Amino acid sequence: MALPRTLLITGGAGFIGSNFVHFLSHFHPEVQVVNLDKLTYAGNLKNLEGIPLDGSPTPAGFRHTFVHGDIQDRRLLAELFVRYRFDGVVNFAAESHVDRSLQGADEFIRTNVLGAHELMRVCLEHRCRLLQVSTDEVYGQLMPDEPPFTEESPLRPRNPYAATKAAADLMALSYFESFGLDVVITRSSNNYGPRQFPEKFLPLAITNLLEGRAIPVYGTGENVREWLHVEDNCRGIWMALTRGRSGEVYNLGGRDEVQNIEMARRLCELLGVDPEQGIRFVRDRPGHDLRYALDSSKAKRELGWEPQWELSRGLEELVRWYRENEEWWQEIRSGEYRKYYERHYGEKID
Ligand code: NAD
Ligand code: DAU
């Protein structure tokens, strides 16, 4: 597509979405952004600190307007499309935590499937490109000796979160085939970086260690995740949005496959904590996928994308960010989240 002038970003107060807004403000300030977010427990306007919310320009000329609302709200979407005439939509809005989807999937189905479908409808009506942000979890799990997933690998999601993401991917591809929806899908591996909600493994581990608590490692800790710095993901999403072929899927993997137990040890080392004290094995997640790994050669070939962050440096920066932004995560950990934590981990330790 031609370079977009006006973008609708959904879920832009969450972890990756807010990093994408910061990415645009630095590298593409000419793009005008409307950010539609429901501000669920995971959405936080503090993630957008330094960026005006009312459309007034930053010194670099970047304009960002925040709209509090739900992607399922058809009338609101219609109004926003008429008012702003978007060239593209990037859909980050989702319920994103696997453990919560195991406790109840209703909200996951509503936002990740029905909400995503509303975006497909409105994009189709306005002939607007949709970038659907998806995940490696749609492919299911790999055994240690299996080759990484390609975009041709079958979809075999194994938890409710992953199933809703796969459902949205399939709906989007069906809209491409049936109606010519201009849609591109990215499937990335596990992201890490600043402003990630502390329910996810790395920020949970770091903030626990900073508070003198142990890292709860599920099961034996042998599960493998492929870590991708959020900035690399944001660059990949931008490249897929602007250079990707319609109806195509692009894997964006970080290359660094690490067992959880190894990751926990590395974080203990970075924070100067004895792993004997800093790691506690707890009851496993049901249906816990053993390993994710992506073959990202298509993104390299077609988009010119490769991850640039090196994991060791990324982890050092990550620890530094959580050290320096204690107020940000303390506010979250002292609120509603504490109840979730006590219930969830209380059950796992009993
Ligand atoms: P997040 O949970 O940090 O943020 C989600 C955001 O969406 C929040 O700001 C929330 O308020 C908003 N939201 C939720 N429901 C909404 C609704 N109905 N309408 C409008 N806004 C709504 O999630 P994240 O980790 O930033 O993930 C963003 C996207 O990337 C998701 O689609 C997720 O599936 C995908 N993804 C995440 C990762 C990862 O490692 N975090 C990896 C691959 C793909
Ligand atoms: O792979 C991409 C996916 O990565 C995204 O689609 C999801 O939105 C995102 O939440 C993430 O899913 P995971 O389930 O892989 O992430 P999580 O941070 O929950 O867990 C990472 C690994 O760490 C996983 O193997 C489970 C394990 N874990 C997690 C938590 C929260 C623990 O051992 N202990 C924990 O307390």
Coordinates of C-alpha atoms and ligand atoms in Angstrom, one line a residue:
M1 CA 0.0 0.0 0.0
A2 CA 1.0 3.6 -0.4
L3 CA 2.4 5.0 2.9
P4 CA -0.5 5.6 5.2
R5 CA -1.4 9.2 6.3
T6 CA -4.1 8.2 8.8
L7 CA -4.1 5.0 10.8
L8 CA -6.5 3.5 13.3
I9 CA -4.6 1.6 16.0
T10 CA -6.7 -0.5 18.3
G11 CA -5.4 -1.6 21.7
G12 CA -2.8 1.1 21.6
A13 CA -2.8 1.6 25.3
G14 CA -1.6 -2.0 25.9
F15 CA 2.0 -3.3 25.7
I16 CA 2.7 -3.8 22.0
G17 CA 0.2 -1.2 20.8
S18 CA 1.7 1.6 22.9
N19 CA 5.2 0.6 21.8
F20 CA 3.9 0.9 18.2
V21 CA 2.5 4.4 18.9
H22 CA 6.0 5.4 20.3
F23 CA 7.6 3.8 17.3
L24 CA 5.5 5.8 14.9
S25 CA 6.1 9.0 16.9
H26 CA 9.8 8.5 16.5
F27 CA 10.1 7.1 13.0
H28 CA 7.0 8.1 11.1
P29 CA 5.6 11.3 12.8
E30 CA 3.9 12.2 9.5
V31 CA 1.3 9.5 10.2
Q32 CA -1.8 10.7 12.0
V33 CA -3.0 8.1 14.6
V34 CA -6.3 7.5 16.2
N35 CA -5.9 5.1 19.1
L36 CA -9.1 3.2 20.1
D37 CA -8.8 1.3 23.3
K38 CA -11.3 0.0 25.8
L39 CA -8.8 0.4 28.7
T40 CA -9.3 -3.1 30.2
Y41 CA -7.1 -4.1 33.1
A42 CA -4.3 -4.3 30.6
G43 CA -4.8 -0.9 29.0
N44 CA -3.0 2.0 30.6
L45 CA -2.8 5.6 29.5
K46 CA 0.5 5.9 31.3
N47 CA 1.9 3.7 28.6
L48 CA 1.5 6.7 26.3
E49 CA 3.3 9.2 28.5
G50 CA 4.9 12.0 26.5
I51 CA 2.4 11.7 23.6
P52 CA -0.5 14.1 23.6
L53 CA -3.9 12.3 23.6
D54 CA -6.0 15.1 21.9
G55 CA -4.5 15.3 18.5
S56 CA -2.2 18.2 19.2
P57 CA 1.2 17.8 17.5
T58 CA 4.4 16.7 19.2
P59 CA 7.5 18.8 18.4
A60 CA 8.1 16.3 15.5
G61 CA 4.6 17.0 14.2
F62 CA 3.1 13.6 15.3
R63 CA -0.6 13.7 16.0
H64 CA -2.3 11.1 18.2
T65 CA -5.9 11.1 19.3
F66 CA -7.0 8.7 22.0
V67 CA -10.6 7.3 21.9
H68 CA -11.9 5.3 24.8
G69 CA -14.1 2.6 23.3
D70 CA -14.6 -1.0 22.2
I71 CA -13.8 -2.5 18.8
Q72 CA -17.1 -4.3 19.0
D73 CA -18.9 -1.0 18.8
R74 CA -20.1 -0.9 15.2
R75 CA -21.6 2.5 15.4
L76 CA -18.4 4.0 16.9
L77 CA -16.3 2.4 14.2
A78 CA -18.6 3.8 11.5
E79 CA -18.3 7.3 13.0
L80 CA -14.5 7.1 13.3
F81 CA -14.1 5.9 9.7
V82 CA -16.3 8.8 8.3
R83 CA -14.5 11.3 10.4
Y84 CA -10.9 10.3 9.8
R85 CA -10.9 8.4 6.5
F86 CA -8.3 5.9 7.6
D87 CA -5.8 4.4 5.1
G88 CA -5.1 1.5 7.4
V89 CA -6.0 -0.2 10.6
V90 CA -3.6 -2.1 12.9
N91 CA -5.5 -4.4 15.3
F92 CA -3.7 -4.9 18.6
A93 CA -6.8 -5.0 20.7
A94 CA -7.2 -8.4 22.4
E95 CA -7.4 -10.3 25.6
S96 CA -3.9 -11.6 25.5
H97 CA -3.1 -13.7 28.6
V98 CA -3.3 -17.5 28.2
D99 CA -3.7 -18.2 31.9
R100 CA -6.8 -15.9 32.1
S101 CA -8.3 -17.6 29.0
L102 CA -8.1 -20.9 31.0
Q103 CA -10.2 -19.3 33.7
G104 CA -12.9 -18.1 31.4
A105 CA -12.9 -17.5 27.6
D106 CA -16.0 -15.3 27.1
E107 CA -14.2 -12.0 26.9
F108 CA -11.6 -13.6 24.6
I109 CA -14.3 -14.7 22.2
R110 CA -15.9 -11.3 22.3
T111 CA -12.9 -9.2 21.7
N112 CA -10.5 -11.5 19.8
V113 CA -13.1 -13.0 17.4
L114 CA -16.3 -10.8 17.4
G115 CA -14.3 -7.5 17.8
A116 CA -11.8 -8.5 15.1
H117 CA -14.7 -9.4 12.9
E118 CA -16.2 -5.9 13.3
L119 CA -12.9 -4.4 12.1
M120 CA -13.0 -6.7 9.1
R121 CA -16.5 -5.6 8.2
V122 CA -15.7 -1.9 8.5
C123 CA -12.4 -2.2 6.6
L124 CA -14.1 -4.1 3.8
E125 CA -16.8 -1.4 3.6
H126 CA -14.2 1.4 3.4
R127 CA -11.7 -0.5 1.2
C128 CA -9.1 0.0 3.9
R129 CA -6.1 -2.3 4.7
L130 CA -6.3 -4.2 7.9
L131 CA -3.2 -5.5 9.7
Q132 CA -4.3 -8.2 12.0
V133 CA -1.7 -8.8 14.8
S134 CA -1.7 -12.5 15.5
T135 CA 0.6 -14.9 17.3
D136 CA 2.8 -18.0 16.9
E137 CA 0.4 -19.8 19.3
V138 CA -2.1 -20.4 16.5
Y139 CA 0.2 -23.2 15.2
G140 CA 0.2 -25.1 18.5
Q141 CA 3.3 -26.7 20.0
L142 CA 6.5 -28.1 18.7
M143 CA 8.6 -31.0 20.0
P144 CA 12.2 -30.2 20.6
D145 CA 13.5 -31.9 17.4
E146 CA 10.8 -30.4 15.0
P147 CA 11.6 -27.7 12.5
P148 CA 10.1 -24.2 13.2
F149 CA 6.6 -23.4 12.0
T150 CA 6.3 -21.8 8.6
E151 CA 3.3 -19.8 7.4
E152 CA 2.1 -23.0 5.7
S153 CA 2.1 -25.0 8.9
P154 CA -1.4 -26.2 10.0
L155 CA -3.2 -24.2 12.7
R156 CA -3.5 -26.4 15.8
P157 CA -4.2 -24.0 18.7
R158 CA -4.2 -25.8 22.1
N159 CA -5.5 -23.2 24.6
P160 CA -8.6 -20.9 24.4
Y161 CA -6.6 -17.7 23.8
A162 CA -4.8 -19.3 20.9
A163 CA -8.0 -20.7 19.5
T164 CA -9.6 -17.2 19.4
K165 CA -6.6 -15.8 17.6
A166 CA -6.7 -18.6 15.1
A167 CA -10.4 -18.0 14.6
A168 CA -9.7 -14.4 13.8
D169 CA -6.9 -15.3 11.4
L170 CA -9.2 -17.7 9.5
M171 CA -12.1 -15.2 9.4
A172 CA -9.7 -12.6 8.0
L173 CA -8.3 -14.9 5.3
S174 CA -11.9 -16.0 4.4
Y175 CA -12.8 -12.3 4.0
F176 CA -9.8 -11.9 1.7
E177 CA -10.8 -15.0 -0.4
S178 CA -14.6 -14.3 -0.4
F179 CA -14.8 -10.5 -0.6
G180 CA -11.3 -9.2 -1.4
L181 CA -10.6 -7.7 2.1
D182 CA -7.2 -6.1 2.0
V183 CA -5.7 -7.9 5.0
V184 CA -2.2 -8.8 6.1
I185 CA -1.5 -11.0 9.2
T186 CA 1.6 -11.0 11.3
R187 CA 2.3 -13.9 13.7
S188 CA 5.0 -13.0 16.2
S189 CA 6.7 -15.0 18.9
N190 CA 6.8 -13.9 22.5
N191 CA 7.5 -10.2 22.9
Y192 CA 9.5 -8.6 25.7
G193 CA 10.3 -4.9 26.4
P194 CA 9.1 -1.9 28.3
R195 CA 5.6 -1.5 29.6
Q196 CA 4.6 -5.1 29.5
F197 CA 1.8 -5.9 32.0
P198 CA 3.4 -7.8 34.9
E199 CA 1.2 -10.9 34.5
K200 CA 3.5 -12.1 31.7
F201 CA 6.5 -14.2 32.5
L202 CA 9.4 -11.8 32.1
P203 CA 7.9 -8.7 33.8
L204 CA 6.4 -11.0 36.5
A205 CA 9.8 -12.6 37.1
I206 CA 11.7 -9.3 37.3
T207 CA 9.1 -7.5 39.5
N208 CA 8.9 -10.5 41.8
L209 CA 12.7 -10.5 42.2
L210 CA 12.8 -6.8 42.8
E211 CA 10.2 -7.3 45.6
G212 CA 12.2 -10.1 47.1
R213 CA 9.8 -12.9 45.9
A214 CA 10.7 -16.0 43.9
I215 CA 9.9 -16.5 40.2
P216 CA 7.0 -19.1 39.9
V217 CA 8.2 -21.4 37.1
Y218 CA 5.5 -23.6 35.7
G219 CA 6.1 -27.4 35.7
T220 CA 9.7 -28.4 35.1
G221 CA 10.6 -25.1 33.3
E222 CA 11.5 -27.0 30.2
N223 CA 9.1 -25.2 28.0
V224 CA 10.7 -23.1 25.3
R225 CA 9.7 -19.6 24.0
E226 CA 11.3 -17.6 21.2
W227 CA 11.9 -14.1 22.5
L228 CA 11.4 -11.0 20.3
H229 CA 12.1 -7.5 21.4
V230 CA 8.9 -5.4 21.0
E231 CA 10.7 -2.8 18.9
D232 CA 11.6 -5.5 16.4
N233 CA 8.0 -6.6 16.3
C234 CA 6.8 -3.0 15.8
R235 CA 9.2 -2.5 12.9
G236 CA 8.0 -5.8 11.4
I237 CA 4.3 -4.8 11.7
W238 CA 5.0 -1.5 10.0
M239 CA 6.8 -3.3 7.2
A240 CA 4.0 -5.8 6.8
L241 CA 1.5 -3.0 6.8
T242 CA 3.3 -1.0 4.2
R243 CA 5.0 -3.7 2.1
G244 CA 3.1 -6.9 2.8
R245 CA 1.1 -8.6 0.1
S246 CA -2.7 -8.7 0.6
G247 CA -4.0 -12.0 1.9
E248 CA -0.6 -13.1 3.2
V249 CA 0.7 -14.1 6.6
Y250 CA 4.2 -13.2 7.9
N251 CA 5.9 -14.9 10.8
L252 CA 8.0 -12.6 13.0
G253 CA 10.2 -14.6 15.2
G254 CA 13.0 -13.4 17.5
R255 CA 15.4 -16.3 16.8
D256 CA 16.3 -16.7 20.5
E257 CA 14.8 -19.9 21.8
V258 CA 15.2 -20.2 25.6
Q259 CA 13.9 -22.7 28.1
N260 CA 11.9 -21.0 30.9
I261 CA 14.2 -22.3 33.6
E262 CA 17.2 -21.0 31.7
M263 CA 15.5 -17.6 31.4
A264 CA 14.7 -17.6 35.1
R265 CA 18.3 -18.3 35.9
R266 CA 19.5 -15.5 33.6
L267 CA 17.1 -13.0 35.3
C268 CA 18.3 -14.1 38.7
E269 CA 21.9 -13.5 37.6
L270 CA 21.1 -10.0 36.2
L271 CA 19.4 -9.1 39.5
G272 CA 22.0 -10.6 41.7
V273 CA 19.7 -13.2 43.3
D274 CA 20.7 -16.7 44.1
P275 CA 18.6 -19.0 41.9
E276 CA 18.0 -21.4 44.8
Q277 CA 16.1 -18.5 46.5
G278 CA 14.8 -16.8 43.4
I279 CA 13.1 -19.7 41.6
R280 CA 10.2 -21.7 42.8
F281 CA 8.6 -24.5 40.7
V282 CA 4.8 -24.4 40.8
R283 CA 1.9 -26.4 39.3
D284 CA 2.0 -26.4 35.5
R285 CA -0.4 -24.6 33.2
P286 CA -2.9 -27.0 31.8
G287 CA -2.2 -27.8 28.1
H288 CA 1.1 -25.9 28.4
D289 CA 2.6 -25.7 24.9
L290 CA 6.1 -27.2 25.1
R291 CA 7.8 -25.1 22.5
Y292 CA 7.2 -22.3 19.9
A293 CA 9.6 -21.5 17.1
L294 CA 9.1 -19.6 13.9
D295 CA 10.7 -19.7 10.5
S296 CA 10.7 -16.0 9.6
S297 CA 12.4 -16.3 6.2
K298 CA 9.4 -15.1 4.3
A299 CA 9.4 -11.8 6.3
K300 CA 13.1 -11.5 5.5
R301 CA 12.6 -12.3 1.8
E302 CA 9.5 -10.2 1.1
L303 CA 9.6 -7.4 3.7
G304 CA 13.4 -7.1 4.3
W305 CA 12.7 -7.7 8.0
E306 CA 15.0 -9.3 10.5
P307 CA 15.2 -8.8 14.3
Q308 CA 17.9 -6.4 15.4
W309 CA 17.9 -6.7 19.1
E310 CA 20.3 -9.1 20.7
L311 CA 18.7 -11.0 23.6
S312 CA 21.5 -10.3 26.2
R313 CA 21.3 -6.6 25.6
G314 CA 17.5 -6.7 25.5
L315 CA 17.3 -8.4 28.9
E316 CA 19.7 -5.9 30.5
E317 CA 17.7 -3.0 29.1
L318 CA 14.5 -4.7 30.3
V319 CA 15.7 -5.1 33.9
R320 CA 16.9 -1.5 33.8
W321 CA 13.4 -0.3 32.6
Y322 CA 11.6 -2.2 35.4
R323 CA 14.1 -0.9 38.0
E324 CA 13.7 2.7 36.8
N325 CA 9.9 2.5 36.5
E326 CA 8.9 1.1 39.8
E327 CA 6.0 3.5 40.2
W328 CA 4.5 2.2 36.9
W329 CA 4.4 -1.4 38.0
Q330 CA 3.9 -0.9 41.7
E331 CA 0.6 0.9 40.9
I332 CA -0.5 -2.1 38.9
R333 CA 0.7 -4.7 41.4
S334 CA -1.0 -3.0 44.3
G335 CA -4.4 -2.7 42.6
E336 CA -6.9 -5.3 41.2
Y337 CA -4.0 -7.3 39.8
R338 CA -2.9 -8.3 43.4
K339 CA -6.2 -10.3 43.8
Y340 CA -5.6 -12.1 40.5
Y341 CA -2.1 -12.9 41.5
E342 CA -3.0 -14.2 44.9
R343 CA -5.8 -16.4 43.5
H344 CA -3.9 -17.7 40.5
Y345 CA -0.6 -18.4 42.3
G346 CA -2.2 -19.4 45.6
E347 CA -3.9 -22.3 43.7
K348 CA -0.7 -23.3 42.0
I349 CA 1.3 -23.5 45.2
D350 CA -1.3 -25.3 47.3
Ligands
NAD1 P1 -2.1 -6.3 26.1 O1 -3.0 -7.2 26.9 O2 -1.0 -5.7 26.7 O3 -3.0 -5.1 25.5 C1 -4.2 -5.3 24.9 C2 -4.9 -3.9 24.7 O4 -6.1 -4.1 24.0 C3 -5.2 -3.2 26.0 O5 -4.8 -1.9 26.0 C4 -6.7 -3.3 26.2 O6 -7.3 -2.3 26.9 C5 -7.1 -3.3 24.7 N1 -8.4 -4.0 24.5 C6 -8.9 -5.2 25.0 N2 -10.1 -5.4 24.6 C7 -10.5 -4.4 23.8 C8 -11.6 -4.1 23.1 N3 -12.7 -4.9 23.0 N4 -11.7 -2.9 22.4 C9 -10.6 -2.1 22.4 N5 -9.5 -2.3 23.1 C10 -9.4 -3.4 23.8 O7 -1.7 -7.2 24.8 P2 -0.3 -7.2 24.0 O8 0.6 -8.1 24.7 O9 0.1 -5.8 23.7 O10 -0.8 -7.9 22.7 C11 -1.2 -7.1 21.6 C12 -1.6 -8.0 20.4 O11 -0.5 -8.8 20.0 C13 -2.7 -9.0 20.8 O12 -3.5 -9.2 19.7 C14 -1.9 -10.3 21.0 O13 -2.7 -11.4 20.7 C15 -0.8 -10.1 20.1 N6 0.5 -10.8 20.4 C16 1.1 -10.6 21.6 C17 2.3 -11.2 21.9 C18 3.0 -10.9 23.2 O14 4.1 -11.6 23.4 N7 2.6 -10.0 24.0 C19 2.9 -12.0 20.9 C20 2.3 -12.3 19.7 C21 1.0 -11.6 19.5
DAU2 O1 3.9 -16.7 21.8 C1 3.2 -15.5 21.7 C2 2.3 -15.3 22.9 O2 3.2 -15.0 24.0 C3 1.3 -14.2 22.8 O3 0.4 -14.6 21.8 C4 0.5 -14.0 24.1 O4 -0.4 -12.9 24.0 C5 1.5 -13.8 25.2 O5 0.8 -13.7 26.5 C6 2.6 -14.9 25.3 O6 2.0 -16.1 25.7 P1 2.8 -17.1 26.6 O7 1.8 -18.0 27.3 O8 3.9 -17.8 25.9 O9 3.4 -16.1 27.7 P2 3.5 -16.0 29.2 O10 4.3 -14.8 29.6 O11 2.2 -16.2 29.9 O12 4.4 -17.3 29.5 C7 5.7 -17.5 28.9 C8 6.2 -18.8 29.4 O13 6.5 -18.8 30.8 C9 5.2 -20.0 29.2 O14 5.9 -21.2 28.9 C10 4.6 -20.1 30.6 C11 5.7 -19.7 31.5 N1 5.3 -19.1 32.8 C12 4.5 -18.0 32.7 C13 4.0 -17.4 33.9 C14 3.1 -16.2 33.8 C15 5.8 -19.5 34.0 O15 6.6 -20.5 34.0 N2 5.4 -18.9 35.1 C16 4.5 -17.9 35.1 O16 4.2 -17.3 36.2

